mmCIF file of C-alpha atoms and ligand atoms in Angstrom:
data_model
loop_
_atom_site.group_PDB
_atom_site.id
_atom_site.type_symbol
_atom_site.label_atom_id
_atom_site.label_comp_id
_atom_site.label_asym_id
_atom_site.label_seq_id
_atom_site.Cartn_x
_atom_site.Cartn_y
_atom_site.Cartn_z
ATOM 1 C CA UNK A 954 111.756 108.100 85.505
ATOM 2 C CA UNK A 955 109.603 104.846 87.039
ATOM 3 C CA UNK A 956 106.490 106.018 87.608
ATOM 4 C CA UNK A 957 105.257 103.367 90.132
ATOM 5 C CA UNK A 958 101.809 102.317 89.361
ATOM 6 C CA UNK A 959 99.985 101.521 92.711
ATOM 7 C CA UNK A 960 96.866 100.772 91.096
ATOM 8 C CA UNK A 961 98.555 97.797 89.614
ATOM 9 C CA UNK A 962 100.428 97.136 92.463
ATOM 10 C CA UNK A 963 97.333 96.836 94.713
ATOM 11 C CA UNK A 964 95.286 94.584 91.532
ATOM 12 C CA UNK A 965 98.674 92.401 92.085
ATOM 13 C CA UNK A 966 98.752 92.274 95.989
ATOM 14 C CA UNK A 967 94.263 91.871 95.757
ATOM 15 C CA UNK A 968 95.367 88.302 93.575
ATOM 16 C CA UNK A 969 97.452 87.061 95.510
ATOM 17 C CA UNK A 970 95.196 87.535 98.620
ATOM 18 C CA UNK A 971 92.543 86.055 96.900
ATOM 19 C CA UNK A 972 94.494 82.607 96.039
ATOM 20 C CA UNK A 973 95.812 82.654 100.503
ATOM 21 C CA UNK A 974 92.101 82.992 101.327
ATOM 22 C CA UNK A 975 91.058 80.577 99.143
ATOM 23 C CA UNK A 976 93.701 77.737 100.308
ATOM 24 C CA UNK A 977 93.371 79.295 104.165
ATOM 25 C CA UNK A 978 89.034 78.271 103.575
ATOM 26 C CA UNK A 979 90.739 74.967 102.323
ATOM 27 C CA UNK A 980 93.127 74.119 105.389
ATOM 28 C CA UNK A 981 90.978 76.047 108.250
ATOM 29 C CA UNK A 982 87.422 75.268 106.643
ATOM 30 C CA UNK A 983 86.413 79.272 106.961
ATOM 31 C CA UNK A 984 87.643 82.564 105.603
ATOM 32 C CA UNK A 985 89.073 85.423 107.544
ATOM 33 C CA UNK A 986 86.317 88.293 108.388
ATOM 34 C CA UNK A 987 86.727 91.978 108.913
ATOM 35 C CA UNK A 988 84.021 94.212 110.353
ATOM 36 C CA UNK A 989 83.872 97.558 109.722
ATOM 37 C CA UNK A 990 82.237 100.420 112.157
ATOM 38 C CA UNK A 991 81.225 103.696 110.264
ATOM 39 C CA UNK A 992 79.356 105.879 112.515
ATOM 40 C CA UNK A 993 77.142 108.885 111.078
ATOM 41 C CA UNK A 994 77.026 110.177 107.643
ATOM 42 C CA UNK A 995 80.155 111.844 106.364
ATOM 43 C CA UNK A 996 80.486 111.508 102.074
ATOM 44 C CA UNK A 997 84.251 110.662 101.979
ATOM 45 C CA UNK A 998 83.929 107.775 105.122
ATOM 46 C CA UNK A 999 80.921 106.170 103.451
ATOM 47 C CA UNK A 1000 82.625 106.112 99.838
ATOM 48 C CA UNK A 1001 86.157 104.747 101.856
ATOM 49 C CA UNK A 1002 83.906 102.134 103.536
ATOM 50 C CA UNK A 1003 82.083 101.106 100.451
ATOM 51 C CA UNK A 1004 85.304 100.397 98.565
ATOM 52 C CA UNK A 1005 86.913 98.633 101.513
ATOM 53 C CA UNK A 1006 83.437 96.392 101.820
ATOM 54 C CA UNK A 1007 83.847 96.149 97.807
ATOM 55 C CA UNK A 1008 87.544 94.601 97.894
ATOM 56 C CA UNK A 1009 86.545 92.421 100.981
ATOM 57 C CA UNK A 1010 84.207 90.864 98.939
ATOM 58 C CA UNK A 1011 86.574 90.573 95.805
ATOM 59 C CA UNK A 1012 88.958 88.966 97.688
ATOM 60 C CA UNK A 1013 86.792 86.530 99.429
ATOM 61 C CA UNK A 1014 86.379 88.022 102.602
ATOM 62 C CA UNK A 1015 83.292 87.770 104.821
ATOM 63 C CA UNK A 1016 82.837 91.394 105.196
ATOM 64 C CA UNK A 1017 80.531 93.104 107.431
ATOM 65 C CA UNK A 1018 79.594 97.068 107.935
ATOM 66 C CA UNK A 1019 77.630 97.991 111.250
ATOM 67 C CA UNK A 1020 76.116 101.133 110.686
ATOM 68 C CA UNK A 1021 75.425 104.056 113.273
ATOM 69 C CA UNK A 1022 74.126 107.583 113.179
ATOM 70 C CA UNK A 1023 75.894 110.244 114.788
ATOM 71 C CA UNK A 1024 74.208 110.860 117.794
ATOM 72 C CA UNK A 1025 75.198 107.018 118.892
ATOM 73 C CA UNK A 1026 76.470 107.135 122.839
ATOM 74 C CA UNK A 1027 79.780 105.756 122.823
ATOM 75 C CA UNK A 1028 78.999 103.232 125.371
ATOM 76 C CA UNK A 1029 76.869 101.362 122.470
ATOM 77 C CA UNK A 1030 79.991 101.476 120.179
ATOM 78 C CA UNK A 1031 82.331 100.264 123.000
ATOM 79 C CA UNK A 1032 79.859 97.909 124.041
ATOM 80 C CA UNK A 1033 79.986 96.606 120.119
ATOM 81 C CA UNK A 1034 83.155 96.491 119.935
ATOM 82 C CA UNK A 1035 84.034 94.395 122.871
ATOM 83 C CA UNK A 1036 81.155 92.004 121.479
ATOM 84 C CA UNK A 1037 83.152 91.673 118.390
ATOM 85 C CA UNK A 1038 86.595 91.080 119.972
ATOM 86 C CA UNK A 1039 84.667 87.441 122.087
ATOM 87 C CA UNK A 1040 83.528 86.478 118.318
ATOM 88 C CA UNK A 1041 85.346 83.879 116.290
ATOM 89 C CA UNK A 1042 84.218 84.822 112.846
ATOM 90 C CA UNK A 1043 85.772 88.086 113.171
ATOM 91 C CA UNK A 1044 89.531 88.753 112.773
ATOM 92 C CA UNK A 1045 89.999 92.123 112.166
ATOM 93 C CA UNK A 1046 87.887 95.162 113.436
ATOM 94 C CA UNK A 1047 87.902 98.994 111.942
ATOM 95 C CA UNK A 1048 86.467 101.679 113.355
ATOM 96 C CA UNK A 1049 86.124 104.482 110.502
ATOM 97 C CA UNK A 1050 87.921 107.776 111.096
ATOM 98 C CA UNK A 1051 86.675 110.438 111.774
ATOM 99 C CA UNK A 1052 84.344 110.257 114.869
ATOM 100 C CA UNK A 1053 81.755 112.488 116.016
ATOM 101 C CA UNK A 1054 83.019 114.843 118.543
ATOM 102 C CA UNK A 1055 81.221 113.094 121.297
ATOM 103 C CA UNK A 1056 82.942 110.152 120.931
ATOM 104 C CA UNK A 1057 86.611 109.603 122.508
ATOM 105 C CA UNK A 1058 88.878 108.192 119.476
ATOM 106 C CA UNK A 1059 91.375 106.954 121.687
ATOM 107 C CA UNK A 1060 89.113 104.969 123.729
ATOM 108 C CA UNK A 1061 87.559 103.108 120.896
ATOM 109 C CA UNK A 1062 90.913 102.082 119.643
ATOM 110 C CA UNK A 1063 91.833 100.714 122.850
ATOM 111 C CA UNK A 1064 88.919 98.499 123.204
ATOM 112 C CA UNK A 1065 89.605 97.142 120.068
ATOM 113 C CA UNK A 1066 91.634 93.748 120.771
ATOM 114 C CA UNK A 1067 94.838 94.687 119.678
ATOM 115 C CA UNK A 1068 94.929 91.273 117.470
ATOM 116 C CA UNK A 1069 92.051 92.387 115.906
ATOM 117 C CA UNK A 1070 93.373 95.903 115.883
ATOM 118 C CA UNK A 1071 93.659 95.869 111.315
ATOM 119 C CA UNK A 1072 94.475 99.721 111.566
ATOM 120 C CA UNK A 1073 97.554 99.060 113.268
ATOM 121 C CA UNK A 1074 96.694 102.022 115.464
ATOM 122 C CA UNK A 1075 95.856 100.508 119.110
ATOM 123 C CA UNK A 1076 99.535 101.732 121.584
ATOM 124 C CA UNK A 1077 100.144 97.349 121.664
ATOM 125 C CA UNK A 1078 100.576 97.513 117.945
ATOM 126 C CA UNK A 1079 102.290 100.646 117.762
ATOM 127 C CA UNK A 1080 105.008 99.829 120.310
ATOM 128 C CA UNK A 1081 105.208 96.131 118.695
ATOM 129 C CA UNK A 1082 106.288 98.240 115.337
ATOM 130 C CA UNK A 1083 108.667 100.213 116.807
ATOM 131 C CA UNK A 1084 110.267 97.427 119.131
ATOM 132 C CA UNK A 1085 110.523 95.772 115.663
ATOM 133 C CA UNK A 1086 108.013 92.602 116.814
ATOM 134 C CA UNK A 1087 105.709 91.185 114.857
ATOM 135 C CA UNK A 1088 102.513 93.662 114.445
ATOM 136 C CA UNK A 1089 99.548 95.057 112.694
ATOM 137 C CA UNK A 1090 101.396 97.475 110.335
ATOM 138 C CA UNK A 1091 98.938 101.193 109.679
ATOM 139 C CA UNK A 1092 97.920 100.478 105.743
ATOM 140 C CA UNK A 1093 98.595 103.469 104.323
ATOM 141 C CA UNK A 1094 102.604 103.395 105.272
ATOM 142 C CA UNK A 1095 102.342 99.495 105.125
ATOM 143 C CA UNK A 1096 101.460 100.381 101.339
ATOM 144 C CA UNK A 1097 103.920 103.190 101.105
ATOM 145 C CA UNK A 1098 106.802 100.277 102.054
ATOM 146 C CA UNK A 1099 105.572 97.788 99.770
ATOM 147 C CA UNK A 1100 105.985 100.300 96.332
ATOM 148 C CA UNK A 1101 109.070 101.300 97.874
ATOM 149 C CA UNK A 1102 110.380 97.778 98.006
ATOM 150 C CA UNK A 1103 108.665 96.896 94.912
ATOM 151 C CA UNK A 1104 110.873 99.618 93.204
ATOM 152 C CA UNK A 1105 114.368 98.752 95.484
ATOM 153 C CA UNK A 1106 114.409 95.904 97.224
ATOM 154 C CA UNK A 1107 117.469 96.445 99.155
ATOM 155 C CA UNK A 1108 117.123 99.810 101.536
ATOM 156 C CA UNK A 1109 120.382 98.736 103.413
ATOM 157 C CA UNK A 1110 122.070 102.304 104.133
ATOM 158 C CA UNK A 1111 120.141 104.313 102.101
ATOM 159 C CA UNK A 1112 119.373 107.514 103.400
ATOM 160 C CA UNK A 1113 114.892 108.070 103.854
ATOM 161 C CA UNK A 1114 112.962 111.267 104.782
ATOM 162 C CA UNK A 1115 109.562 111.707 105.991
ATOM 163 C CA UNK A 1116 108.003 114.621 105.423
ATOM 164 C CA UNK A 1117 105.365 114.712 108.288
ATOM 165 C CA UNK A 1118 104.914 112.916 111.914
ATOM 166 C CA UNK A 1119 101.457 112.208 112.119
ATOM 167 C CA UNK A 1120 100.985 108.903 114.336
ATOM 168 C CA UNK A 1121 98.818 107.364 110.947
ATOM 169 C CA UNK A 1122 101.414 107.786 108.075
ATOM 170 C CA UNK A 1123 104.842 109.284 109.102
ATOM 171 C CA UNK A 1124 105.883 107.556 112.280
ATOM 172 C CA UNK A 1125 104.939 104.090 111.240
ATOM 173 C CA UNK A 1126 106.778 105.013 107.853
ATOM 174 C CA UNK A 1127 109.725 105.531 110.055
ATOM 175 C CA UNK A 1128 110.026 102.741 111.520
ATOM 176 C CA UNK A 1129 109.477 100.586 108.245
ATOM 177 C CA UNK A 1130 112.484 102.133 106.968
ATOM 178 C CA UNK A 1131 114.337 101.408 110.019
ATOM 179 C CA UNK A 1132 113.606 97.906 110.068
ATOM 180 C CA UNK A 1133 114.891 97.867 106.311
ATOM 181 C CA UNK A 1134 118.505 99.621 107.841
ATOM 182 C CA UNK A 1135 117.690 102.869 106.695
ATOM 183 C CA UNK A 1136 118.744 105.562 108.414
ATOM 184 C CA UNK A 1137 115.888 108.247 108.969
ATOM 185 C CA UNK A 1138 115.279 111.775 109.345
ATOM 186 C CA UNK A 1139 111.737 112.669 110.281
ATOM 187 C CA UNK A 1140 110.699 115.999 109.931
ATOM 188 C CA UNK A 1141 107.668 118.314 110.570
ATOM 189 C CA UNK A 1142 106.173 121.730 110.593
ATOM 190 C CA UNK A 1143 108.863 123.290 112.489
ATOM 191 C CA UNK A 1144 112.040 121.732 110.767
ATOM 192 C CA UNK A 1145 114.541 124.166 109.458
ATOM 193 C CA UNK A 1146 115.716 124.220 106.128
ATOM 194 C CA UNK A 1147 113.486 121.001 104.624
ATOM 195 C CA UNK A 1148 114.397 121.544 101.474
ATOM 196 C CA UNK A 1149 118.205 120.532 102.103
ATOM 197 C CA UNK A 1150 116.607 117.675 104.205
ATOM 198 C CA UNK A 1151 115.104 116.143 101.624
ATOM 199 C CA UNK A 1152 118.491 116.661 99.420
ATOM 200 C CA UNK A 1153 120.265 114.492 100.822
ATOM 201 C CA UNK A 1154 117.354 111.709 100.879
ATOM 202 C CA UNK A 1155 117.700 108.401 98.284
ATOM 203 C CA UNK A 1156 114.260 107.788 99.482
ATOM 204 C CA UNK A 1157 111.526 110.567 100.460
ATOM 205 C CA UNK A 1158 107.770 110.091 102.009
ATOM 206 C CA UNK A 1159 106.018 113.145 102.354
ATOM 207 C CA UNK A 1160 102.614 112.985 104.463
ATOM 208 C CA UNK A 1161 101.513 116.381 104.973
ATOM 209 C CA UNK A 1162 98.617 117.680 103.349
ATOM 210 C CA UNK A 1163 99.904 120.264 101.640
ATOM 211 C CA UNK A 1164 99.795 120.953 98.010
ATOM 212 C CA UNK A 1165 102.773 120.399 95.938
ATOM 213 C CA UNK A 1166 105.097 121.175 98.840
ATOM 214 C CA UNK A 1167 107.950 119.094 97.558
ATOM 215 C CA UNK A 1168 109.621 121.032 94.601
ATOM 216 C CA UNK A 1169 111.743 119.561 91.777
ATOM 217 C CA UNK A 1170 114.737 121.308 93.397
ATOM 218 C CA UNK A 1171 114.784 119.710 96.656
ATOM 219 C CA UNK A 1172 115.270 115.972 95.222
ATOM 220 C CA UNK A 1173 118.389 115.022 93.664
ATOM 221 C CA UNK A 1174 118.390 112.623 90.931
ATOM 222 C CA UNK A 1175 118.917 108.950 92.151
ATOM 223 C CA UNK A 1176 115.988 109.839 94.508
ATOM 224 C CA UNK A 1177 112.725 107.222 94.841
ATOM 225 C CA UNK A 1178 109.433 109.783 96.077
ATOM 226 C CA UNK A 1179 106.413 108.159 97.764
ATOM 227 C CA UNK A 1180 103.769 111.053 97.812
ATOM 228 C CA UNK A 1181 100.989 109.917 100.178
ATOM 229 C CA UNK A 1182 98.880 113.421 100.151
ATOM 230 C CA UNK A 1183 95.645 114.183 98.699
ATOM 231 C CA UNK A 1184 94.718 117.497 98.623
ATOM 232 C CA UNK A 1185 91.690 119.057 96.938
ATOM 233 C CA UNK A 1186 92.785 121.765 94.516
ATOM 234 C CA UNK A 1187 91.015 124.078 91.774
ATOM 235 C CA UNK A 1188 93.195 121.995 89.253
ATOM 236 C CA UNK A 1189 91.730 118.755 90.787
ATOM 237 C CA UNK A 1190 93.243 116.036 93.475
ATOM 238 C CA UNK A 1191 97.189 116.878 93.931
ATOM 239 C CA UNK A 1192 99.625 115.277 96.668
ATOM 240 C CA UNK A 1193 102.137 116.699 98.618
ATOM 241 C CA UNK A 1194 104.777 116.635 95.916
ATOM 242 C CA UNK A 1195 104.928 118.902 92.707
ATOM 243 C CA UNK A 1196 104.730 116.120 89.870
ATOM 244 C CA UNK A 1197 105.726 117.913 87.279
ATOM 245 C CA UNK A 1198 108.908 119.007 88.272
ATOM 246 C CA UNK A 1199 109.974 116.239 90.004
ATOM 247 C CA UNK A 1200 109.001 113.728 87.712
ATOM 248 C CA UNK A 1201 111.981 115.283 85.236
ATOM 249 C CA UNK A 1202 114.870 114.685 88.099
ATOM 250 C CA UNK A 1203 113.387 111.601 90.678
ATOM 251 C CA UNK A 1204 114.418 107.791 89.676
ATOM 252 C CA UNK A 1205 110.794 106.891 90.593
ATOM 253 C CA UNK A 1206 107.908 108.479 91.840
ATOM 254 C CA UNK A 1207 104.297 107.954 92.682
ATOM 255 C CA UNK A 1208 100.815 109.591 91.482
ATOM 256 C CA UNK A 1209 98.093 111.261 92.679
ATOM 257 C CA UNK A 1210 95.884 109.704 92.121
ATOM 258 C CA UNK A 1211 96.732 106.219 91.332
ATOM 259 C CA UNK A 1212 99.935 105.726 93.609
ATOM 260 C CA UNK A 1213 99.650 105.234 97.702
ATOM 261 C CA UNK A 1214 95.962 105.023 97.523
ATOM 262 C CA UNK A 1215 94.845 102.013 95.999
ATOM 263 C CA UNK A 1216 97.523 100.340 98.393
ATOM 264 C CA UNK A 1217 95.731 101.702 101.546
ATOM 265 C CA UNK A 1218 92.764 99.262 101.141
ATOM 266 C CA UNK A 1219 94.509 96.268 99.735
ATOM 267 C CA UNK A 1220 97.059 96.617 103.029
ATOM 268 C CA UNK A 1221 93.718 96.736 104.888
ATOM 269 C CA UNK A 1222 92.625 93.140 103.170
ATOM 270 C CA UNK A 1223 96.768 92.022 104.328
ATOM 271 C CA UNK A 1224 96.231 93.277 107.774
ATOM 272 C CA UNK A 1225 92.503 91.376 107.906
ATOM 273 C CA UNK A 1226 93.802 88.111 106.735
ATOM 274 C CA UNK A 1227 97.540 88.404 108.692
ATOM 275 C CA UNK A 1228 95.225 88.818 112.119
ATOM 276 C CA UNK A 1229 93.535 85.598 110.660
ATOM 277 C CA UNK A 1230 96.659 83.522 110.763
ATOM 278 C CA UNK A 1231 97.738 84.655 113.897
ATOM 279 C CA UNK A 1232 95.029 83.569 115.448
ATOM 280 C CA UNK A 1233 95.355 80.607 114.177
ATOM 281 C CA UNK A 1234 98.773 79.588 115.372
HETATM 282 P P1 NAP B 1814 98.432 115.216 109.572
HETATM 283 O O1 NAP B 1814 98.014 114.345 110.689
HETATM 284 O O2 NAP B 1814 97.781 116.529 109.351
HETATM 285 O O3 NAP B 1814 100.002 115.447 109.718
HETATM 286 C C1 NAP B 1814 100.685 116.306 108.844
HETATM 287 C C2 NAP B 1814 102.130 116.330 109.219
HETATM 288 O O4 NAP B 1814 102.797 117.220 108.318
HETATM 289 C C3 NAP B 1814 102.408 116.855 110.631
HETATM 290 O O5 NAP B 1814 103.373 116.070 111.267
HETATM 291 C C4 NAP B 1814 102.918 118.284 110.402
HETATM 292 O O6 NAP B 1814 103.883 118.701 111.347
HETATM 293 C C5 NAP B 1814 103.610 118.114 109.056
HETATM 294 N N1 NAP B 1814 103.727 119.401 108.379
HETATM 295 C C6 NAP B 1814 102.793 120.377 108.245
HETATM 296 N N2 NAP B 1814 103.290 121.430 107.569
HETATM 297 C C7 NAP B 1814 104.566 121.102 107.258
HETATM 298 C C8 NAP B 1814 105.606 121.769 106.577
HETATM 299 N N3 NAP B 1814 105.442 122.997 106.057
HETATM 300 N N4 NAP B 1814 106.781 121.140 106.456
HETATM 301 C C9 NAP B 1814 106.983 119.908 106.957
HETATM 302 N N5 NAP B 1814 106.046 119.223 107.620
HETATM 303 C C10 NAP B 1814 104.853 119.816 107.772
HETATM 304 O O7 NAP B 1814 98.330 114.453 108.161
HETATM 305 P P2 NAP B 1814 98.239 112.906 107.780
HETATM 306 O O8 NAP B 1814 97.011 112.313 108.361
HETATM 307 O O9 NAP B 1814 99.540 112.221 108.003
HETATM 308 O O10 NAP B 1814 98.002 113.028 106.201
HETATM 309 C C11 NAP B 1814 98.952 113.646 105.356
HETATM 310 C C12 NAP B 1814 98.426 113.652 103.939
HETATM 311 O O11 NAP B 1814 98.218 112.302 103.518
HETATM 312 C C13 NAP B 1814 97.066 114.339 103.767
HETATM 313 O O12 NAP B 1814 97.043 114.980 102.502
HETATM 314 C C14 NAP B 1814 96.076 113.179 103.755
HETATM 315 O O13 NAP B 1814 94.910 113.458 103.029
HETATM 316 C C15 NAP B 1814 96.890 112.114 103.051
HETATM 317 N N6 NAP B 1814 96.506 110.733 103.336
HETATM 318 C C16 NAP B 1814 96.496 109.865 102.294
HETATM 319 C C17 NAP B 1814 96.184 108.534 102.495
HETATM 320 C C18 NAP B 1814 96.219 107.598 101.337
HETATM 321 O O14 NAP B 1814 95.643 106.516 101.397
HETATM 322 N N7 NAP B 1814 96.904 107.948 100.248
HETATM 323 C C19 NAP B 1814 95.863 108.077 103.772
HETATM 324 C C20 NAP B 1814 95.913 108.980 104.829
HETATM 325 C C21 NAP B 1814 96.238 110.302 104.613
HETATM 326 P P3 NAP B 1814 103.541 118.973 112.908
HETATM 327 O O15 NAP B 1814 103.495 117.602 113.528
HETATM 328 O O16 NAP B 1814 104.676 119.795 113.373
HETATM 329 O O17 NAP B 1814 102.207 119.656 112.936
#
């Protein structure tokens, strides 16, 4: 069994960012910037924000984090944003999920100008993806496509399944595969019979937040398995896909830790500095 190694993926994809930004400062004369919102005071969105400030950096970024409690109105934040979309230095802009309550999500991500948009989450970007134009790509399923190519490159035919719909990981992840001439089943909460689903699948995502939900039985053995969840458990961090069984029949199959999500940030860095050469054509 491969076990594919996203932490060295990511160190690989982190290098060679680091040598484009260093001959884009050469041939442009400045280096691509992504600002970062992170509104109130949430542990797991200020550790998520540190580390994405922390590979900026690495990479040669200019990074920036504006920083506002929760009780911020939303016109402020709106108001911000739209400053941020007139100003050159900035190519990509991320507001930090989740947002106070007060605060309408989808409104934010619309202000954000959609070639600044480095989530890939603003409706211009998603219906670019799915038309099959050129687009900001969501980084965790951008990083889900890159192991899966890094492991086959040629997806012609084969036969994917995507355990979960949400619009941040299993649509986009859909229409990766498509692009690659896959042909996809997407399935949810209320899809019958999963298990023979995911049978039949060369290739399997599952994004669904639940603990170990993929069994050893349902994946046959040519199968690759891109396990995106992170679920808190008494026995620690699991994904969505039981490891130990179906590490002993998959052909390859990510971690938990250590598979999709050290891919999530370095996608973030390739979204950052792919809004940078756009707008520089
Ligand atoms: P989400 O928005 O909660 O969506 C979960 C999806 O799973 C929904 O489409 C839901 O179906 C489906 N689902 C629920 N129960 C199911 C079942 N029994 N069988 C089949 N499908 C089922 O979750 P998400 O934001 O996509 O995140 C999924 C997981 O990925 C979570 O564990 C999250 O922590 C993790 N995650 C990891 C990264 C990373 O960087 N590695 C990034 C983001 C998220 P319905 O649509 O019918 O409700």
């Amino acid at each position: 069994m491969i076990l594919i190694d996203g932490k060295k993926a990511a160190a690989e994809l982190r290098e060679e960012l680091k040598h484009e930004v260093s001959s884009l400062k050469k041939k442009f004369n400045k280096v691509p910037g992504l600002t970062v919102i992170l509104i109130g005071d949430l542990t797991p969105s200020q550790i998520y924000v540190r580390n994405k400030e922390k590979s900026a950096n690495e990479v040669g970024l200019k990074s920036e984090v504006i920083r506002y409690p929760d009780t911020i109105e939303q016109k402020v934040v709106l108001e911000k944003i739209k400053e941020l979309n007139k100003d050159d230095s900035v190519s990509g802009i991320l507001v930090q999920l989740p947002l106070p309550k007060h605060i309408d999500k989808q409104k934010v991500i619309q202000t954000i100008d959609p070639s600044k948009d480095v989530d890939g989450f603003h409706p211009m970007n998603v219906g670019n993806l799915s038309s099959g134009y050129d687009s900001s790509i969501p980084c965790t399923p951008l990083g889900c496509y890159l192991l899966i190519k890094k492991t086959e490159p040629n997806l012609n035919g084969k036969k994917a399944v995507v355990v979960g719909r949400s619009n941040l990981n299993g649509k986009p992840m859909t229409q990766l595969l498509l692009k690659e001439n896959c042909t996809v089943t997407i399935t949810h909460s209320k899809t019958k019979d999963l298990k023979s689903e995911c049978l039949k699948a060369d290739i399997i995502v599952a994004a669904v937040g639940i603990p170990e939900l993929v069994k050893g039985d349902w994946v046959k053995k040519e199968t690759i398995v891109i396990d995106v969840g992170i679920n808190k458990t008494e026995k620690g961090i699991v994904g969505d896909v039981d490891f130990d069984e179906v590490s002993k029949v998959a052909k390859a199959l990510t971690p938990v830790p250590g598979g999709v999500g050290p891919m999530t940030i370095a996608c973030l860095l390739k979204n950052t500095i792919d809004c940078f050469k756009r707008s520089q054509k």
